[in-house]
Structure formats: C-alpha cells, structure tokens
Tab-separated table of C-alpha atoms in Angstrom:
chain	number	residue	atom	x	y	z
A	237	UNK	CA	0.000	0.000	0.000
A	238	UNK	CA	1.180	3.516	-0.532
A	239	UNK	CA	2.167	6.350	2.080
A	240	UNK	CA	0.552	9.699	2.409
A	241	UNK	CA	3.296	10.863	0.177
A	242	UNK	CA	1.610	8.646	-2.266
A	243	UNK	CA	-1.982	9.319	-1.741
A	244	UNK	CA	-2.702	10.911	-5.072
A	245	UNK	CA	-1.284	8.684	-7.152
A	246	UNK	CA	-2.605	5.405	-5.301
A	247	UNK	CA	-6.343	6.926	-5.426
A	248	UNK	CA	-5.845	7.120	-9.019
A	249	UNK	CA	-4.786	3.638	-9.523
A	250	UNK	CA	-7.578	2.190	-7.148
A	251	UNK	CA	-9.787	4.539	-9.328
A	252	UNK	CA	-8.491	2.383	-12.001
A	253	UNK	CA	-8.790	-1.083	-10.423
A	254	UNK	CA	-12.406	-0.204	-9.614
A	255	UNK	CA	-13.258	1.310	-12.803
A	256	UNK	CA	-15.075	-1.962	-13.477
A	257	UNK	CA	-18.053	-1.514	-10.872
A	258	UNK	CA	-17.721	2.536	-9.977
A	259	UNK	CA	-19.101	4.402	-13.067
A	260	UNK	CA	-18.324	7.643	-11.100
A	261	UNK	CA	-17.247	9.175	-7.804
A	262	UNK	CA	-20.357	9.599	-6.772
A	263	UNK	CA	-20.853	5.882	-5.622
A	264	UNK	CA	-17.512	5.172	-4.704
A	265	UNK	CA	-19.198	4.736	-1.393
A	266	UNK	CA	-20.915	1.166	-3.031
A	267	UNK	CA	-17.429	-0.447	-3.650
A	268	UNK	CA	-16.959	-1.278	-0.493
A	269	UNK	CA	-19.751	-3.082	0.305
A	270	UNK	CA	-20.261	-4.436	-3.855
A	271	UNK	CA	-18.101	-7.016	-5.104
A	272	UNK	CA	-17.820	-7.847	-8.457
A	273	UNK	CA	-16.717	-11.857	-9.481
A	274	UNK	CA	-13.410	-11.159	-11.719
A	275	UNK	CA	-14.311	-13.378	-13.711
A	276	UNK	CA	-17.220	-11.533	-15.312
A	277	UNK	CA	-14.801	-9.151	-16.971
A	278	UNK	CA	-13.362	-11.077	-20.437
A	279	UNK	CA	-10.184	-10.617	-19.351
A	280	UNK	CA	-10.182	-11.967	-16.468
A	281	UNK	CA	-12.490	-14.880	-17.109
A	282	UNK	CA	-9.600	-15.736	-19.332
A	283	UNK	CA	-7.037	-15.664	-16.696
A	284	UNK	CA	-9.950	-17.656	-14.671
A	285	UNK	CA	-9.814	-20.887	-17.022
A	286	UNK	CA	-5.987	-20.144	-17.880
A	287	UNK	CA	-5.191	-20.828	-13.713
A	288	UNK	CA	-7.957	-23.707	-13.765
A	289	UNK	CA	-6.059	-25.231	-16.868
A	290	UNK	CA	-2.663	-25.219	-15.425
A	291	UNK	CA	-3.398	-26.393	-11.833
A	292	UNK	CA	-5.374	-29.071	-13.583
A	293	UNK	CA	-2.989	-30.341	-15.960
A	294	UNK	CA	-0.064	-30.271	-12.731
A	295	UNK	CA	-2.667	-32.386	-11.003
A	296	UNK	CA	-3.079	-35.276	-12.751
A	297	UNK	CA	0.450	-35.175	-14.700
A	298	UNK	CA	1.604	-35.139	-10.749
A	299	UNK	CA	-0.466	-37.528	-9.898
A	300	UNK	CA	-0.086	-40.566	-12.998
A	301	UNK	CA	3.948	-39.246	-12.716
A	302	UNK	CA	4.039	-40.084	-8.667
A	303	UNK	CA	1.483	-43.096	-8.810
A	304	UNK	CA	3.768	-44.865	-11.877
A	305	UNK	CA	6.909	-44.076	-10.065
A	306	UNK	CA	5.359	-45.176	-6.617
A	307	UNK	CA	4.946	-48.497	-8.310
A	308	UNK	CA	8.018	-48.441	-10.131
A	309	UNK	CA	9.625	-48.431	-6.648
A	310	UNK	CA	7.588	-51.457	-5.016
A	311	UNK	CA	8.244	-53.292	-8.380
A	312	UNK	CA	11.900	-52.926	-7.859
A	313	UNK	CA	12.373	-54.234	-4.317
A	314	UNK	CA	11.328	-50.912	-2.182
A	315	UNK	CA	9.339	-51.508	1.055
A	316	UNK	CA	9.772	-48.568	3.169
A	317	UNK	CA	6.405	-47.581	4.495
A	318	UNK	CA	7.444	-44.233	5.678
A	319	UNK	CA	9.871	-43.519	2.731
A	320	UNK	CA	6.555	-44.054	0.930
A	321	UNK	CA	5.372	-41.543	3.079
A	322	UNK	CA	8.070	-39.166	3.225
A	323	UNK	CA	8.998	-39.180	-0.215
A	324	UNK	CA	4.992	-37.236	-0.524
A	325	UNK	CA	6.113	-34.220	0.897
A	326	UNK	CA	9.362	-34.419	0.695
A	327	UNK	CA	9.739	-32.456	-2.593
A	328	UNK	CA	8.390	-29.000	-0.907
A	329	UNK	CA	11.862	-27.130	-1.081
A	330	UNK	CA	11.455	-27.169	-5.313
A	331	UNK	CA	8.459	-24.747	-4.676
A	332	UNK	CA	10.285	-21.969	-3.368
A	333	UNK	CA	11.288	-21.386	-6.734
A	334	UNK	CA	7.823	-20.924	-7.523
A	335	UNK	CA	7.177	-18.694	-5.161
A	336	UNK	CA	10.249	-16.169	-5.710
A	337	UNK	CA	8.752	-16.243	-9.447
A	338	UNK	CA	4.668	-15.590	-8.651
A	339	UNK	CA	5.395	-13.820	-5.159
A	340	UNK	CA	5.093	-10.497	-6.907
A	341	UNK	CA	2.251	-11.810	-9.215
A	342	UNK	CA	-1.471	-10.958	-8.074
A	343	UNK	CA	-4.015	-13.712	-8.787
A	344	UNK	CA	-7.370	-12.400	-7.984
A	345	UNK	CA	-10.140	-15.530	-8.592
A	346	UNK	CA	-12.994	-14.147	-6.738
A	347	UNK	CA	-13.404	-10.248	-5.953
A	348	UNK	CA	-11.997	-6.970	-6.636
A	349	UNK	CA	-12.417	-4.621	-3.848
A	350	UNK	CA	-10.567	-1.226	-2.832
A	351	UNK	CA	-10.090	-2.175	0.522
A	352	UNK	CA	-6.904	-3.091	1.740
A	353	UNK	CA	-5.274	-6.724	1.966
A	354	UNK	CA	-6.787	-8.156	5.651
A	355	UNK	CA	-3.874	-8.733	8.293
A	356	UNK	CA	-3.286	-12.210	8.996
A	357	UNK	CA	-2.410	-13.543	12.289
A	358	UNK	CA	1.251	-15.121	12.721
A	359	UNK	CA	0.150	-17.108	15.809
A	360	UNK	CA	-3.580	-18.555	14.464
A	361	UNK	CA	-1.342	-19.505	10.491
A	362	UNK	CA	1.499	-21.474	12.083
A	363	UNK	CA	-1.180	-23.168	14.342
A	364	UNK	CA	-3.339	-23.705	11.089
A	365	UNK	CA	-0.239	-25.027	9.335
A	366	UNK	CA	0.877	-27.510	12.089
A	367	UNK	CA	-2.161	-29.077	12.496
A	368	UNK	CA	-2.332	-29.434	8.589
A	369	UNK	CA	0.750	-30.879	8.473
A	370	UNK	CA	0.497	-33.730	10.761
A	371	UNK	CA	-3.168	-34.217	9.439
A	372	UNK	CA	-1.563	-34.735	6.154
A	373	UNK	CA	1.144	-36.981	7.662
A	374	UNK	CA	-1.156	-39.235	9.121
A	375	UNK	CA	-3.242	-39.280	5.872
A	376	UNK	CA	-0.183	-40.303	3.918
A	377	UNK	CA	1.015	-43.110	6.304
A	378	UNK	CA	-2.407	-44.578	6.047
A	379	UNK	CA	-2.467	-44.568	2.476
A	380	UNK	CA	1.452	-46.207	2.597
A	381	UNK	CA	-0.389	-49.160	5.164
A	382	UNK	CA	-3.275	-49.873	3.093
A	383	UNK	CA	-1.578	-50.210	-0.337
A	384	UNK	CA	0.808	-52.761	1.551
A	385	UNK	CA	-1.838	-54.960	2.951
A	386	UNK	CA	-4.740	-53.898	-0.161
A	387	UNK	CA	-4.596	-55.267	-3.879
A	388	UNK	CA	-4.292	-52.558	-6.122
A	389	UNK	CA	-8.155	-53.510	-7.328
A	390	UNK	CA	-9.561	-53.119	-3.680
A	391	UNK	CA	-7.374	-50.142	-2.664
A	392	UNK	CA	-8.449	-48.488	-5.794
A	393	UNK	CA	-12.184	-49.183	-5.401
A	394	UNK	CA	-11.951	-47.596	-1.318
A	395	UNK	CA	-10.072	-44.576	-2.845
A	396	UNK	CA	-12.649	-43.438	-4.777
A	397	UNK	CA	-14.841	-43.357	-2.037
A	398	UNK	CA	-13.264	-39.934	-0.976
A	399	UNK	CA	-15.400	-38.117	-3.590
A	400	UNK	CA	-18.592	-39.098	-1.501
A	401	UNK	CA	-16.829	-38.281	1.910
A	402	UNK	CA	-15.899	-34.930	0.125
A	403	UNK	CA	-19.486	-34.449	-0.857
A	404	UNK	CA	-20.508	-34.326	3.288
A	405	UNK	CA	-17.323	-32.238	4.269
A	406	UNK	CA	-17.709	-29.535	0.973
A	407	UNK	CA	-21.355	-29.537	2.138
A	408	UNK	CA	-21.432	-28.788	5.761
A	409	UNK	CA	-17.862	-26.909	5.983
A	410	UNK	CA	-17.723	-25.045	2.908
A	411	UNK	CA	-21.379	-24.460	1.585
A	412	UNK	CA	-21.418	-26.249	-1.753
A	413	UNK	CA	-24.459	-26.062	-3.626
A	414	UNK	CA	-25.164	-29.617	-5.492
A	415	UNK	CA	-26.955	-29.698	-8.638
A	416	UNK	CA	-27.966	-32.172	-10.562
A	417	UNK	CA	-25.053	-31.667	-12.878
A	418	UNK	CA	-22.656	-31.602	-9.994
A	419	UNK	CA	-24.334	-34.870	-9.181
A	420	UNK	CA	-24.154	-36.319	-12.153
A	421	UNK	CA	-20.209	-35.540	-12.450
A	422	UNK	CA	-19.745	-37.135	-9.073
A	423	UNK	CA	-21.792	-40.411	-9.458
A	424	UNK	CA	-20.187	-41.029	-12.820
A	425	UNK	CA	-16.638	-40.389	-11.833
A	426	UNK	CA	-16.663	-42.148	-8.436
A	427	UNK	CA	-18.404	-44.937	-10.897
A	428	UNK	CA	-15.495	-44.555	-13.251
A	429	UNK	CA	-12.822	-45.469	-10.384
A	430	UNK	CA	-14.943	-48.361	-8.969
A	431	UNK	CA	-15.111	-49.815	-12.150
A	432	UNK	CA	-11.702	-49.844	-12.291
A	433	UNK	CA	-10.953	-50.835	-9.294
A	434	UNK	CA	-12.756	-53.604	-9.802
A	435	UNK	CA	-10.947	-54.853	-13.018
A	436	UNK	CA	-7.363	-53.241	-11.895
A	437	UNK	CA	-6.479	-56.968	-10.924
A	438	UNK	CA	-8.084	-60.172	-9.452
A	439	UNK	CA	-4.854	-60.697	-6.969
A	440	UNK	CA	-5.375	-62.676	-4.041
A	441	UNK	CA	-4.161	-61.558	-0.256
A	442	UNK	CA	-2.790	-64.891	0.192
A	443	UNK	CA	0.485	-63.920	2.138
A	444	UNK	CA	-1.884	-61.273	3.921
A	445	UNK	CA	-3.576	-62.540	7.264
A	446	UNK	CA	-7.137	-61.575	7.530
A	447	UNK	CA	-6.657	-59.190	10.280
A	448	UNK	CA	-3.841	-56.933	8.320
A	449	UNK	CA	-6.385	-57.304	5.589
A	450	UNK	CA	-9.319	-55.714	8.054
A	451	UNK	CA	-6.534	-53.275	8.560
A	452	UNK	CA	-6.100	-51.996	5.362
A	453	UNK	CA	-9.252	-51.825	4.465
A	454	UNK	CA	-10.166	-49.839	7.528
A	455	UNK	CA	-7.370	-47.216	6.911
A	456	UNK	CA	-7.047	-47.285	3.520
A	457	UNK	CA	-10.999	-45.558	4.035
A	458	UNK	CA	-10.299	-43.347	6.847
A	459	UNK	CA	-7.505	-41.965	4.806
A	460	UNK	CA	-9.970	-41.293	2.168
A	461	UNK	CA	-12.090	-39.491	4.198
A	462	UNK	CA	-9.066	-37.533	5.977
A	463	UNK	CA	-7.803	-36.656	2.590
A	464	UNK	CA	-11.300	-34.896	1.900
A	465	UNK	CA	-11.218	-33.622	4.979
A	466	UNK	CA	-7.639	-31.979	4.513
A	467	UNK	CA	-9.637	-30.741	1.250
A	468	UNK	CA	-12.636	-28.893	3.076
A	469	UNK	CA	-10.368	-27.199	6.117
A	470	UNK	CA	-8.067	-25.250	3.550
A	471	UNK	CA	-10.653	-24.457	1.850
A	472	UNK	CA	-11.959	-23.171	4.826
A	473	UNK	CA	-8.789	-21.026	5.756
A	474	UNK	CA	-8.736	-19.524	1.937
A	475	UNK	CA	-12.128	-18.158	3.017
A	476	UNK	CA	-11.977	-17.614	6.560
A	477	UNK	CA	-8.327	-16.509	7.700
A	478	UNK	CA	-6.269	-16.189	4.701
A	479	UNK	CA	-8.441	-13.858	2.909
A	480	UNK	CA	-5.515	-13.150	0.315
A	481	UNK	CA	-6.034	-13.900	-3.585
A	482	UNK	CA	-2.331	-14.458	-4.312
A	483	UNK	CA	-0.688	-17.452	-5.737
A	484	UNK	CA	1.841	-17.319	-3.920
A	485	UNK	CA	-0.795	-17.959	-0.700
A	486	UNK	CA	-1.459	-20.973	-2.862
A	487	UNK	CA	2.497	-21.980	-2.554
A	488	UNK	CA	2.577	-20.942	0.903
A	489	UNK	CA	-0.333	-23.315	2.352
A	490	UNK	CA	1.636	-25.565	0.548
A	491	UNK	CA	5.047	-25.466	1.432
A	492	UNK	CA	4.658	-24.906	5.334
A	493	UNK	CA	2.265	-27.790	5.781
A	494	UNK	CA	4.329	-30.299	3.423
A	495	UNK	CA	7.064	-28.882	5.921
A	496	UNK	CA	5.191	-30.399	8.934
A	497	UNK	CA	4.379	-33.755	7.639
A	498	UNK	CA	7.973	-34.191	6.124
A	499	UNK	CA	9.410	-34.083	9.792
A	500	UNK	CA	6.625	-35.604	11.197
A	501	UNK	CA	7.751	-38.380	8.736
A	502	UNK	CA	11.228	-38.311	9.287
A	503	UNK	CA	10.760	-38.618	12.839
A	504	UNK	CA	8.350	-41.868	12.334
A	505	UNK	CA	11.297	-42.669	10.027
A	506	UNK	CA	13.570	-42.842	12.942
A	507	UNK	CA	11.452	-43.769	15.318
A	508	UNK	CA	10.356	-46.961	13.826
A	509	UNK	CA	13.881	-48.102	12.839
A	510	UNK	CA	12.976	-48.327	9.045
A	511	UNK	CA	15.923	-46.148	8.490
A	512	UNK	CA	18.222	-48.556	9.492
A	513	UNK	CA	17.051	-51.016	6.118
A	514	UNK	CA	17.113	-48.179	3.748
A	515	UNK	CA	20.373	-49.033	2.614
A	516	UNK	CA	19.960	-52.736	2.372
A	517	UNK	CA	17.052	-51.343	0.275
A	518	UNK	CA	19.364	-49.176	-2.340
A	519	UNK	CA	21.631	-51.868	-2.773
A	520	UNK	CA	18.860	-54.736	-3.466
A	521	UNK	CA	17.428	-52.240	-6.039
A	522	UNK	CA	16.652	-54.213	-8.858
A	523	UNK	CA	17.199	-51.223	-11.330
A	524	UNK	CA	20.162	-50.092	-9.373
A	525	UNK	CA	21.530	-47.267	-6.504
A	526	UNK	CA	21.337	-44.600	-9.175
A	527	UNK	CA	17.465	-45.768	-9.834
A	528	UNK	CA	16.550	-46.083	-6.750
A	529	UNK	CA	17.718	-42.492	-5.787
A	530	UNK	CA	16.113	-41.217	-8.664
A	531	UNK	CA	13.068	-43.011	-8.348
A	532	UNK	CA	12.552	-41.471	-4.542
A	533	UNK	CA	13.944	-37.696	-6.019
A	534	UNK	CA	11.565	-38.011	-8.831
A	535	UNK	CA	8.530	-39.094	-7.167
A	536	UNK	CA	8.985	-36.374	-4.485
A	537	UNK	CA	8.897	-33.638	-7.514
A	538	UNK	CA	5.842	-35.262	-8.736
A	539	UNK	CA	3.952	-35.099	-5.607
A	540	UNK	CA	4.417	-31.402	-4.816
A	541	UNK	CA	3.651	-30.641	-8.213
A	542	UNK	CA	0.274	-32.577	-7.460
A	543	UNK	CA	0.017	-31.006	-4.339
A	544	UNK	CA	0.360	-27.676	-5.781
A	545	UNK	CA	-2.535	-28.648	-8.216
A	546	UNK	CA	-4.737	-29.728	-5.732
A	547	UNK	CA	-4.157	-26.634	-3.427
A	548	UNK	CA	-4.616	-24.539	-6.544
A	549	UNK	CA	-8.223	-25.841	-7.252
A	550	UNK	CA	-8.804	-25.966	-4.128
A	551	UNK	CA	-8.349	-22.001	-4.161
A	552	UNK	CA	-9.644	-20.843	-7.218
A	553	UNK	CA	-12.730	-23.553	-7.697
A	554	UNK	CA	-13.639	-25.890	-4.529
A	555	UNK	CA	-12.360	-28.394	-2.460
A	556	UNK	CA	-15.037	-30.495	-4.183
A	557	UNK	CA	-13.999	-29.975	-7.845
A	558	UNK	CA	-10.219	-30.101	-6.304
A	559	UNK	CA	-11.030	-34.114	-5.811
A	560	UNK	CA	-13.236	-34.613	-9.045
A	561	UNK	CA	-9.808	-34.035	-10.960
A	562	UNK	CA	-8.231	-36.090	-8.682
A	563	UNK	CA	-10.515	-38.922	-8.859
A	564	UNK	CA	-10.298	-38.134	-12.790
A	565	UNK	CA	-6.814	-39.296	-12.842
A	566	UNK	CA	-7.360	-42.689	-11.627
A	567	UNK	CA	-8.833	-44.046	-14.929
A	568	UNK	CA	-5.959	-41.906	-17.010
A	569	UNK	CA	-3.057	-43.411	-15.273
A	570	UNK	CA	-4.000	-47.150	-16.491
A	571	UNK	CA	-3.201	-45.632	-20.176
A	572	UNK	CA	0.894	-44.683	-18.927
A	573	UNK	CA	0.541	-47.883	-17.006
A	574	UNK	CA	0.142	-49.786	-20.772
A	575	UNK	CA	3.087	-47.124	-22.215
A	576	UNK	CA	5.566	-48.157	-19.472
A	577	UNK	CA	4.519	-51.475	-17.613
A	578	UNK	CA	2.946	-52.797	-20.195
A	579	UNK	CA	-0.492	-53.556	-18.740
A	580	UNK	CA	-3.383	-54.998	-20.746
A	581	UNK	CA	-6.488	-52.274	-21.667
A	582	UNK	CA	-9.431	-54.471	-21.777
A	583	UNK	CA	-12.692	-52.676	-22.650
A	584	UNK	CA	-13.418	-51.982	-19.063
A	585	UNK	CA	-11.094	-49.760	-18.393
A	586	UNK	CA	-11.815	-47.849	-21.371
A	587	UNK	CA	-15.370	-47.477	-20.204
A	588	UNK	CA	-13.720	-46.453	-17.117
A	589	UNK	CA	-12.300	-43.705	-18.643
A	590	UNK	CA	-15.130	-42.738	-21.190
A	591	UNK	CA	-17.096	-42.474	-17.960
A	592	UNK	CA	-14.592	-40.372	-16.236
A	593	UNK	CA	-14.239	-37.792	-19.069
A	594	UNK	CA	-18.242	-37.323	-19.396
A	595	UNK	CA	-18.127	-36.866	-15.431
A	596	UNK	CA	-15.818	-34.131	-15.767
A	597	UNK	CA	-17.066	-32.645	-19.072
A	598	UNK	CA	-20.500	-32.270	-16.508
A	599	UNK	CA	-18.509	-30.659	-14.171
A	600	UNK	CA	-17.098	-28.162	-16.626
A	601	UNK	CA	-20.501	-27.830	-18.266
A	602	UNK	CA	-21.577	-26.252	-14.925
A	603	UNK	CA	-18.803	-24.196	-14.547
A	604	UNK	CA	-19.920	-22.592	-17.307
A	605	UNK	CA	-23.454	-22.226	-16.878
A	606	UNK	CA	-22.354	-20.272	-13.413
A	607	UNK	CA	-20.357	-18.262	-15.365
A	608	UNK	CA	-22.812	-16.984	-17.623
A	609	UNK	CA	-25.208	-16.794	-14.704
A	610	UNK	CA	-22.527	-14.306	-12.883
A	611	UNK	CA	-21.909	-12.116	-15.820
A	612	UNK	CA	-25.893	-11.670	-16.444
A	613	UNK	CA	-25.840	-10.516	-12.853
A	614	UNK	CA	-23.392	-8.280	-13.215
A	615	UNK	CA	-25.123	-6.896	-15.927
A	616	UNK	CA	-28.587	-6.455	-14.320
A	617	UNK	CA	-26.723	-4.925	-11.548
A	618	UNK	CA	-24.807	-2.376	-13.300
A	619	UNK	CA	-27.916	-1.499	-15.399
A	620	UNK	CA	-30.158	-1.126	-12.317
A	621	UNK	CA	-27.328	1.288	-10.932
C-alpha cells in the first residue's frame, strides 16, 4: 500500500482497479460493500480458465507421474512404508522457486475490492499449518499401510470413495451447492474409479492374514475421508483466515504444511527403525543405486507438483472440484501404465475412462453455466445502478 506521500497517485490507480463496478465518484461509497466476481470481466475470465487449466494439468500429470513411479519403486524391491510416506512431501523445497517467481504476481479468482489486503495472524497460520501438516502426515502413512496390505483392485475401489466423503465435508464446511449436474459428475466419476478398481487386478491376499487385511481396508478408508477432509479445512482457511487472492498464498499453504508432515515423517522414520534397512534397500534395487535415488527424487517432484494442483483448485474452484480431478486421474493413469509397464487395456477400463471424461465434461458444463449466470448478474446490476 502507498504512504501519504503517495496518496494521489494510489487513489488514481484504485480509481483504475475499480473502474469496473464505480461508473463515477459519486458511488464510490458502493465499492466497499459491492463485489464484483473477476471473472465476469473477459479478461479476467480468461485468466480464470488459464489458472484452472494449469493447476489441472499439474494435477493429474503429478499424480499418474508419482502413482507410476510409486509403483516403479515397489516393483523394484522398495518396502519402506514411511519412505513411501516421506517421499509425498518431501519435494516441498522445489516450490520456493515458484514462489520467488509468482510472489510479486497478483491472482485475484474471486473479488476486486478497494479495501486493503486483511492482516493475517502469525500465531492462528502457524497453528493452522501444524495441524495441517500432521493431518496430512497421518493421511499419507495410512495410504502407505493400506496399499501394503490392499490389492491394487480393492485399494483403488476404497479410494474413490473420498469423492462421496468430500461431498458431506464440501457440504457442511464449505457451503457447496449440489446440482444435478454436480451430481451427475460425481456419481459417474466415483463410478469410473470403482469400475476400475474392480478390473485393476483379481490378486489374491494370500500372504496377507485376515486381520492386516481388516486393517487396510479400515485405513485405507479413513484416509480417504481424511484426505477430503484436509480438502474442506483449507478451503476453509482460503475463506476464513487467509483472505488473500495471491498465488503465492497458494504456494505458501503448501510449502509450510508439506514442511510439517515431512518431519513428522522423518521422525516416524527414525522412530520406527525403518531407516536402518534403507540401505539394504538401495543396494537390493533391482534397477540399481542410481534408480533407486532417482526413483525417490523423482517421485517427491511429482507429488508437490500434485500437491500444488490440488491446493490450486482448491483455491480458485472448490475443495469439491479439487477431488473430481483427482478422482479423474485414476482411470488416465491405467493408459501410462500400458506405455511403461505394459499392462493390458481391456474394454473396461476404457469405459472407465469414457465415464470419467463425461463426469468431468459435466462438471465443466456447470462451470460454465455459473459463469454466464454471474456475468448476467453483473449486468442487471450495473444497469439497475
């Protein structure tokens, strides 16, 4: 913000900013309590769908990239629960280049308003932050333990259950509206997984007791409902204590919670004594110590750049259509999985994926339609006034 030395010069810029919703001085006093959706100006309903894009495509690139290398590592003699775990957060430092790049960058998604950026409490972030962090930590670790004691097919089929425990959280936490075509996108994606999930593969739990299996099972779906939940609460503090329309909040949220869970991991790490195998591990490598290093540094890099699409939708679009991506990835990875492993694609799974690209094609359909709803708003409004 500028100083009184500045005054004159900063009034004419807000003038400027505002220009938008203030026809003239005379109702300056309305922009304060007026706000006008950015994306009903052209301009910046391009920049709207350019930022939904590009968090979307580092979503699910993240996502297939991590999942392929994830079992690229398992194939090749890693079994390191909380390396699995660590290696999801791990990456975090790479964003800081991200952030020295978009720090200076504003990314408004929702409002433009004249009134200066709210103050946000040191204390009431870091607490925010911590508790994120080991939420996430915990979420991760359960995932690790039920893909150890799951088949892929089962574990698959309980992971798309998240988009239904995101449905609850987005509803009570975050005041998503469901329409039908919301609906629709939901049902047909979480469809879409299970489907897959059920033809993935028909691998026994043989050298799994029953009661590991129970175990799995069980946390395997109470770390798809944390995940959600995870989802919902920063959605929650874009709204509620961030209040700041910046990428680089984006990065931030990021960063300082992957922070948290990575030495929350390190220390389970430790404390479990895993560490003391992970060289036994390199050298057993079937691919080699070079692979296996690159295989961990790799799949770190692809999970923050997940993360950082995730936490991007998350801020400019919902928590809820945050996971419909994510759940939209599940049926694409199977394709990479025939590229580099090569898997069989029967006709299910490409009904699994038809079915995941009409879900999300109904979730963009309604994107629209509330676009075009906001601008005609905007419209009426400015016409009335």
């Amino acid at each position: 913000m500028a100083g009184d030395s500045g005054n004159s010069d900063g009034g004419s810029n807000r003038d400027e900013e505002v220009q938008i919703q203030i026809a003239d001085s005379s109702k300056a006093a309305t922009s304060s309590t007026h706000e006008v959706p950015i994306q009903n100006s052209p301009v910046k309903s391009w920049q709207w769908w350019l930022m939904v894009g590009v968090n979307m495509f580092f979503l699910i690139a993240g996502q297939t990239a991590s999942t392929l290398l994830g079992r690229f590592y398992y194939n090749q003699g890693g079994n390191s629960k909380w390396m699995s775990t660590f290696v999801q957060t791990a990456g975090f430092p790479v964003l800081f280049i991200a952030l020295f790049l978009f720090r200076s960058k504003t990314s408004s998604t929702q409002t433009v308003t004249s009134s200066p950026a709210p103050t946000i409490s040191i204390p009431k972030i870091t607490l925010i932050y911590v508790v994120l962090g080991l939420i996430i930590a915990a979420d991760d670790l359960m995932y690790s333990y039920g893909l150890l004691y799951l088949p892929v097919s089962t574990y698959s089929l309980i992971c798309a259950s998240q988009l239904a425990f995101n449905a609850v959280f987005s509803y009570f936490l975050n005041a998503q509206k469901f329409t039908p075509l919301i609906f629709n996108s939901v049902v047909l994606l979480t469809f879409s997984a299970s489907l897959l999930g059920v033809d993935e593969d028909s691998q026994g739990t043989t050298s799994i007791s029953h009661g590991k299996y129970i175990l799995g099972f069980l946390l395997t779906l109470g770390a798809s409902a944390t995940y959600s939940l995870i989802l919902s609460l920063m959605q929650v503090t874009f709204e509620k204590v961030i209040k700041r329309e910046t990428f680089s909040v984006v990065l931030n949220m990021q960063i300082y919670t992957a922070l948290v869970a990575t030495l929350a991991s390190l220390v389970g790490l430790f404390a479990s004594g895993e560490w003391m195998t992970l060289q036994g591990e390199m050298h057993a490598f079937q691919s080699g110590k070079l692979s296996y290093v690159m295989t961990l540094l790799w799949t770190a890099i692809s999970w923050q750049v997940a993360s950082v699409g995730v936490v991007g939708l998350i801020f400019v679009v919902s928590s809820l259509f945050s996971n419909v991506i994510s759940t939209l990835a599940l049926p694409i990875i199977p394709v990479f999985a025939v590229i580099f492993f090569h898997d069989k694609m029967d006709g299910v799974k490409i009904i699994a994926m038809l079915m995941a690209i009409w879900g999300f094609m109904s979730y963009g359909h309604q994107l629209y339609v509330d676009g075009k709803k906001g601008r005609k708003t905007t419209v009426n409004v400015e016409e009335t006034s």
